[in-house]
Short mmCIF file of C-alpha atoms in Angstrom, two decimals:
data_model
loop_
_atom_site.label_atom_id
_atom_site.label_comp_id
_atom_site.label_asym_id
_atom_site.label_seq_id
_atom_site.Cartn_x
_atom_site.Cartn_y
_atom_site.Cartn_z
CA UNK R 271 26.69 -80.59 220.08
CA UNK R 272 26.13 -80.14 216.34
CA UNK R 273 22.82 -81.38 214.91
CA UNK R 274 22.65 -82.77 211.39
CA UNK R 275 20.67 -85.10 209.15
CA UNK R 276 21.43 -88.80 209.58
CA UNK R 277 18.95 -90.25 207.09
CA UNK R 278 16.08 -89.25 204.80
CA UNK R 279 13.04 -90.71 203.10
CA UNK R 280 10.17 -89.58 200.86
CA UNK R 281 6.81 -90.56 199.41
CA UNK R 282 4.76 -88.99 196.62
CA UNK R 283 1.16 -89.49 195.54
CA UNK R 284 0.47 -92.44 193.25
CA UNK R 285 -1.63 -90.58 190.63
CA UNK R 286 0.29 -88.56 188.02
CA UNK R 287 -1.80 -85.59 186.87
CA UNK R 288 -0.40 -83.90 183.76
CA UNK R 289 -1.24 -80.35 182.76
CA UNK R 290 -3.31 -81.72 179.89
CA UNK R 291 -5.85 -82.96 182.45
CA UNK R 292 -6.59 -79.36 183.46
CA UNK R 293 -6.91 -78.25 179.83
CA UNK R 294 -10.05 -80.41 179.67
CA UNK R 295 -11.85 -78.71 182.55
CA UNK R 296 -10.32 -75.23 183.02
CA UNK R 297 -9.61 -72.20 180.85
CA UNK R 298 -5.86 -72.89 180.78
CA UNK R 299 -3.17 -74.58 178.68
CA UNK R 300 -0.14 -76.74 179.28
CA UNK R 301 2.07 -74.00 177.87
CA UNK R 302 0.58 -71.33 180.16
CA UNK R 303 1.06 -73.47 183.26
CA UNK R 304 4.65 -74.39 182.36
CA UNK R 305 5.62 -70.82 181.48
CA UNK R 306 4.12 -69.26 184.61
CA UNK R 307 5.00 -71.94 187.17
CA UNK R 308 7.43 -74.50 185.74
CA UNK R 309 4.97 -77.29 186.58
CA UNK R 310 4.45 -80.05 184.00
CA UNK R 311 2.70 -82.59 186.23
CA UNK R 312 1.93 -83.24 189.88
CA UNK R 313 1.09 -86.24 192.08
CA UNK R 314 -2.20 -86.74 193.87
CA UNK R 315 -2.66 -89.40 196.51
CA UNK R 316 -5.56 -91.80 196.08
CA UNK R 317 -8.66 -91.24 198.20
CA UNK R 318 -7.76 -94.03 200.62
CA UNK R 319 -4.26 -92.59 201.24
CA UNK R 320 -4.32 -89.84 203.84
CA UNK R 321 -1.66 -87.56 205.30
CA UNK R 322 -0.64 -90.00 208.03
CA UNK R 323 -0.12 -92.81 205.50
CA UNK R 324 2.31 -90.68 203.49
CA UNK R 325 4.05 -89.46 206.65
CA UNK R 326 4.56 -93.04 207.83
CA UNK R 327 6.02 -94.18 204.50
CA UNK R 328 8.54 -91.32 204.34
CA UNK R 329 9.42 -91.63 208.03
CA UNK R 330 9.97 -95.40 207.82
CA UNK R 331 12.44 -94.92 204.96
CA UNK R 332 14.25 -92.11 206.81
CA UNK R 333 14.64 -94.21 209.95
CA UNK R 334 15.93 -97.18 207.96
CA UNK R 335 18.47 -94.97 206.17
CA UNK R 336 19.64 -93.30 209.38
CA UNK R 337 20.82 -96.45 211.14
CA UNK R 338 18.90 -95.29 214.23
CA UNK R 339 16.52 -97.82 215.78
CA UNK R 340 12.86 -96.71 216.04
CA UNK R 341 12.94 -96.99 219.83
CA UNK R 342 15.91 -94.57 219.87
CA UNK R 343 13.76 -91.75 218.43
CA UNK R 344 13.11 -89.25 221.24
CA UNK R 345 10.72 -86.89 219.48
CA UNK R 346 8.57 -86.88 216.32
CA UNK R 347 7.81 -83.50 214.72
CA UNK R 348 5.36 -83.47 211.81
CA UNK R 349 4.96 -80.27 209.79
CA UNK R 350 1.56 -80.23 208.08
CA UNK R 351 -1.45 -78.02 207.41
CA UNK R 352 -3.52 -80.95 206.09
CA UNK R 353 -3.74 -83.45 208.97
CA UNK R 354 -6.10 -86.41 208.75
CA UNK R 355 -8.22 -84.72 211.44
CA UNK R 356 -7.80 -81.90 214.00
CA UNK R 357 -6.65 -84.42 216.60
CA UNK R 358 -4.94 -86.72 217.31
CA UNK R 359 -1.84 -85.27 215.65
CA UNK R 360 -0.27 -86.96 212.65
CA UNK R 361 2.92 -87.35 214.70
CA UNK R 362 1.05 -89.32 217.36
CA UNK R 363 -0.74 -91.39 214.71
CA UNK R 364 2.54 -92.62 213.19
CA UNK R 365 4.47 -93.08 216.45
CA UNK R 366 3.06 -96.52 217.19
CA UNK R 367 3.27 -97.67 213.55
CA UNK R 368 6.95 -96.79 213.45
CA UNK R 369 7.71 -98.59 216.72
CA UNK R 370 9.01 -95.32 218.19
CA UNK R 371 7.62 -96.20 221.60
CA UNK R 372 9.87 -93.79 223.50
CA UNK R 373 9.14 -90.72 221.37
CA UNK R 374 7.13 -87.67 222.27
CA UNK R 375 5.05 -86.33 219.37
CA UNK R 376 3.70 -83.02 218.13
CA UNK R 377 2.66 -81.35 214.88
CA UNK R 378 3.89 -77.99 213.59
CA UNK R 379 1.76 -75.62 211.49
CA UNK R 380 4.01 -73.39 209.40
CA UNK R 381 2.69 -74.18 205.91
CA UNK R 382 5.37 -74.39 203.21
CA UNK R 383 8.12 -73.39 205.67
CA UNK R 384 7.07 -76.17 208.05
CA UNK R 385 9.96 -78.56 207.38
CA UNK R 386 12.51 -75.81 208.08
CA UNK R 387 10.66 -74.86 211.26
CA UNK R 388 10.83 -78.54 212.21
CA UNK R 389 14.57 -78.80 211.51
CA UNK R 390 15.33 -75.75 213.63
CA UNK R 391 13.11 -76.96 216.49
CA UNK R 392 14.87 -80.34 216.42
CA UNK R 393 18.28 -78.67 216.38
CA UNK R 394 17.53 -76.84 219.64
CA UNK R 395 16.64 -80.06 221.49
CA UNK R 396 19.77 -81.80 220.21
CA UNK R 397 22.16 -78.91 220.87
CA UNK R 398 20.98 -78.68 224.47
CA UNK R 399 21.29 -82.49 224.76
CA UNK R 400 17.66 -82.76 225.89
CA UNK R 401 17.10 -85.27 223.08
CA UNK R 402 19.50 -87.20 220.85
CA UNK R 403 17.47 -88.41 217.86
CA UNK R 404 14.51 -86.54 216.37
CA UNK R 405 12.34 -87.43 213.39
CA UNK R 406 11.12 -84.45 211.33
CA UNK R 407 8.44 -85.00 208.67
CA UNK R 408 6.95 -82.56 206.17
CA UNK R 409 3.73 -83.95 204.69
CA UNK R 410 0.69 -82.61 202.84
CA UNK R 411 -2.38 -83.88 201.05
CA UNK R 412 -3.17 -80.58 199.35
CA UNK R 413 -5.47 -82.19 196.80
CA UNK R 414 -8.16 -82.41 199.49
CA UNK R 415 -8.14 -78.63 200.13
CA UNK R 416 -7.69 -77.45 196.52
CA UNK R 417 -10.65 -76.11 194.55
CA UNK R 418 -10.29 -77.93 191.24
CA UNK R 419 -12.56 -75.38 189.55
CA UNK R 420 -10.25 -72.45 190.42
CA UNK R 421 -7.69 -72.11 187.65
CA UNK R 422 -5.52 -69.85 189.82
CA UNK R 423 -4.80 -72.57 192.37
CA UNK R 424 -5.92 -75.93 190.95
CA UNK R 425 -2.82 -76.39 188.81
CA UNK R 426 -0.29 -75.55 191.53
CA UNK R 427 -0.45 -78.20 194.22
CA UNK R 428 0.42 -81.84 194.81
CA UNK R 429 0.62 -84.46 197.56
CA UNK R 430 3.70 -85.94 199.21
CA UNK R 431 5.90 -86.44 202.25
CA UNK R 432 9.56 -86.08 203.11
CA UNK R 433 11.30 -87.03 206.34
CA UNK R 434 14.65 -86.67 208.07
CA UNK R 435 16.19 -88.18 211.20
CA UNK R 436 18.35 -85.64 213.01
CA UNK R 437 21.05 -86.39 215.54
CA UNK R 438 24.55 -85.43 216.66
CA UNK R 439 27.13 -85.06 213.90
CA UNK R 440 30.86 -84.37 213.83
CA UNK R 441 32.35 -80.93 214.38
CA UNK R 442 31.87 -78.54 211.47
CA UNK R 443 28.97 -80.51 210.01
CA UNK R 444 25.23 -80.18 210.47
CA UNK R 445 23.11 -77.05 210.79
CA UNK R 446 25.41 -74.03 210.89
CA UNK R 447 22.83 -71.23 211.01
CA UNK R 448 19.14 -70.54 210.52
CA UNK R 449 16.53 -67.84 210.12
CA UNK R 450 12.84 -68.11 210.94
CA UNK R 451 10.39 -65.28 210.39
CA UNK R 452 6.77 -64.27 210.09
CA UNK R 453 4.68 -61.33 208.88
CA UNK R 454 1.09 -61.78 209.95
CA UNK R 455 0.04 -58.60 208.14
CA UNK R 456 0.05 -60.68 204.95
CA UNK R 457 -2.01 -63.51 206.42
CA UNK R 458 -4.95 -63.17 204.02
CA UNK R 459 -2.76 -63.28 200.90
CA UNK R 460 -2.83 -67.08 201.16
CA UNK R 461 -5.27 -68.88 203.42
CA UNK R 462 -7.55 -71.88 203.61
CA UNK R 463 -11.09 -72.14 204.93
CA UNK R 464 -12.67 -74.90 202.88
CA UNK R 465 -10.24 -74.48 199.98
CA UNK R 466 -6.94 -72.70 199.41
CA UNK R 467 -7.27 -69.05 198.35
CA UNK R 468 -4.28 -67.06 197.16
CA UNK R 469 -3.45 -63.56 195.99
CA UNK R 470 -0.81 -64.76 193.57
CA UNK R 471 0.66 -61.36 192.79
CA UNK R 472 1.26 -60.40 196.43
CA UNK R 473 2.62 -63.83 197.38
CA UNK R 474 4.96 -63.74 194.38
CA UNK R 475 6.36 -60.32 195.35
CA UNK R 476 6.87 -61.39 198.95
CA UNK R 477 8.53 -64.68 198.05
CA UNK R 478 10.95 -63.28 195.48
CA UNK R 479 12.24 -60.77 198.03
CA UNK R 480 12.23 -62.99 201.10
CA UNK R 481 13.79 -66.14 199.66
CA UNK R 482 16.87 -64.29 198.39
CA UNK R 483 17.30 -62.16 201.51
CA UNK R 484 16.93 -65.11 203.89
CA UNK R 485 19.47 -67.17 201.94
CA UNK R 486 22.05 -64.41 202.17
CA UNK R 487 21.36 -63.78 205.87
CA UNK R 488 21.91 -67.41 206.95
CA UNK R 489 25.23 -67.40 205.11
CA UNK R 490 26.23 -64.20 206.88
CA UNK R 491 25.23 -65.69 210.26
CA UNK R 492 27.46 -68.70 209.54
CA UNK R 493 30.38 -66.47 208.56
CA UNK R 494 30.14 -67.65 204.96
CA UNK R 495 29.52 -66.04 201.57
CA UNK R 496 27.53 -67.00 198.48
CA UNK R 497 30.77 -68.24 196.91
CA UNK R 498 30.81 -71.00 199.58
CA UNK R 499 27.44 -72.46 198.56
CA UNK R 500 27.54 -75.86 196.82
CA UNK R 501 23.81 -76.44 196.43
CA UNK R 502 20.50 -74.62 196.87
CA UNK R 503 17.26 -76.42 197.74
CA UNK R 504 14.44 -73.87 197.62
CA UNK R 505 10.77 -74.48 198.35
CA UNK R 506 9.35 -75.85 195.10
CA UNK R 507 6.48 -73.41 194.56
CA UNK R 508 7.21 -71.62 191.30
CA UNK R 509 10.24 -71.79 189.01
CA UNK R 510 10.39 -67.99 188.65
CA UNK R 511 10.59 -67.50 192.42
CA UNK R 512 13.23 -70.22 192.65
CA UNK R 513 15.26 -68.65 189.86
CA UNK R 514 15.23 -65.31 191.68
CA UNK R 515 16.77 -67.00 194.74
CA UNK R 516 19.41 -68.72 192.64
CA UNK R 517 20.36 -65.45 190.97
CA UNK R 518 20.75 -63.72 194.35
CA UNK R 519 23.28 -66.40 195.27
CA UNK R 520 24.88 -66.23 191.79
CA UNK R 521 24.71 -70.01 191.45
CA UNK R 522 24.74 -71.89 188.14
CA UNK R 523 21.46 -73.67 187.30
CA UNK R 524 22.95 -77.11 187.96
CA UNK R 525 23.47 -76.17 191.63
CA UNK R 526 19.77 -75.64 192.33
CA UNK R 527 17.28 -78.42 192.97
CA UNK R 528 14.28 -78.40 190.61
CA UNK R 529 11.47 -80.89 191.24
CA UNK R 530 8.51 -78.51 190.87
CA UNK R 531 8.14 -79.70 187.26
CA UNK R 532 7.30 -83.24 188.45
CA UNK R 533 5.52 -82.74 191.75
CA UNK R 534 4.13 -79.19 191.80
CA UNK R 535 3.98 -77.37 195.12
CA UNK R 536 3.76 -79.93 197.91
CA UNK R 537 4.08 -77.33 200.69
CA UNK R 538 6.01 -78.55 203.75
CA UNK R 539 7.15 -81.71 201.96
CA UNK R 540 8.69 -80.01 198.92
CA UNK R 541 12.14 -79.34 200.41
CA UNK R 542 12.70 -82.81 201.90
CA UNK R 543 11.37 -84.53 198.75
CA UNK R 544 13.83 -82.47 196.69
CA UNK R 545 16.67 -83.26 199.09
CA UNK R 546 16.03 -86.99 198.79
CA UNK R 547 16.06 -86.76 194.98
CA UNK R 548 19.37 -84.84 194.91
CA UNK R 549 20.99 -87.22 197.37
CA UNK R 550 19.95 -90.23 195.30
CA UNK R 551 21.30 -88.49 192.17
CA UNK R 552 24.63 -87.89 193.92
CA UNK R 553 24.38 -84.11 193.57
CA UNK R 554 24.78 -83.48 197.31
CA UNK R 555 27.94 -84.93 198.84
CA UNK R 556 29.57 -84.96 202.27
CA UNK R 557 30.98 -81.58 203.30
CA UNK R 558 28.89 -79.70 200.72
CA UNK R 559 27.38 -76.46 201.98
CA UNK R 560 23.63 -76.66 201.29
CA UNK R 561 21.14 -73.82 201.71
CA UNK R 562 17.47 -74.69 202.31
CA UNK R 563 14.97 -71.84 202.02
CA UNK R 564 11.19 -71.65 202.00
CA UNK R 565 8.17 -69.40 202.50
CA UNK R 566 4.49 -69.97 203.02
CA UNK R 567 1.13 -68.98 204.42
CA UNK R 568 1.34 -66.95 207.58
CA UNK R 569 3.15 -65.27 206.01
CA UNK R 570 6.16 -67.24 207.25
CA UNK R 571 9.64 -68.03 206.02
CA UNK R 572 12.73 -69.96 207.00
CA UNK R 573 16.23 -70.75 205.84
CA UNK R 574 19.00 -73.07 206.98
CA UNK R 575 22.69 -73.36 206.06
CA UNK R 576 23.84 -76.93 206.57
CA UNK R 577 27.21 -78.64 206.08
CA UNK R 578 26.25 -82.05 204.81
CA UNK R 579 27.44 -85.26 206.38
CA UNK R 580 27.65 -87.10 209.66
#
């Protein structure tokens, strides 16, 4: 049984924070931020809006768009490293609100690759026919773990949520192949105790190599080549890293999703938020071959080749 995406939804923070805001308090400039990262502004959620609120909003939209009733959801997977609290899980917190009374619920911690880890986990349950409909949410409130006095990280992150309902799709569509990976030897290059700390140079080197290699490997696993790719949705961390992935696939710029300029790095929610934007813009169509690829703290990475449509 092939597993694919039946419906999607998203939510972004309500406060728009332009680069000029950081010029006032940090030794940085709008031009420096744009040149080094591609970020022009990001969204922060208001203090009263927590991770579970954003997850619920994105999930509600995804369920509505999928045509699947809430009580038909068998499992809720929430990828996040910024839950409201250590427990209960965000997935359990939104289950009742969504009316998904028959769903099991668990959270996944895989940082910026979390949504891809969630998609692949959902695929396994659906392929084995253990479950039929699974809700996968990537959500982060990174503003609450970002040191706004650290110019190396303060300008990078934003808040948001993206969600997808997965279920059986027709032959030839859905998730065709995947790769998940981890390298714990690089764990301290990006970590969070009270605030996020990052060795930007080492993370950059890792990401440029891994994103391109993973994209090519999932195509090879699916028996496809880079010439078959219709659209690339990379993790929206840094435009230079994203461009390196696009160049490895030899894709024209118009075939890569770019939302980092508007939202910054929203970790596990960046790929689904970008997917929703491209779907609404009509850039991803049925039967398109779409590659999703991301990396994050762990160090972890993941990639998926998916034939779009139901």
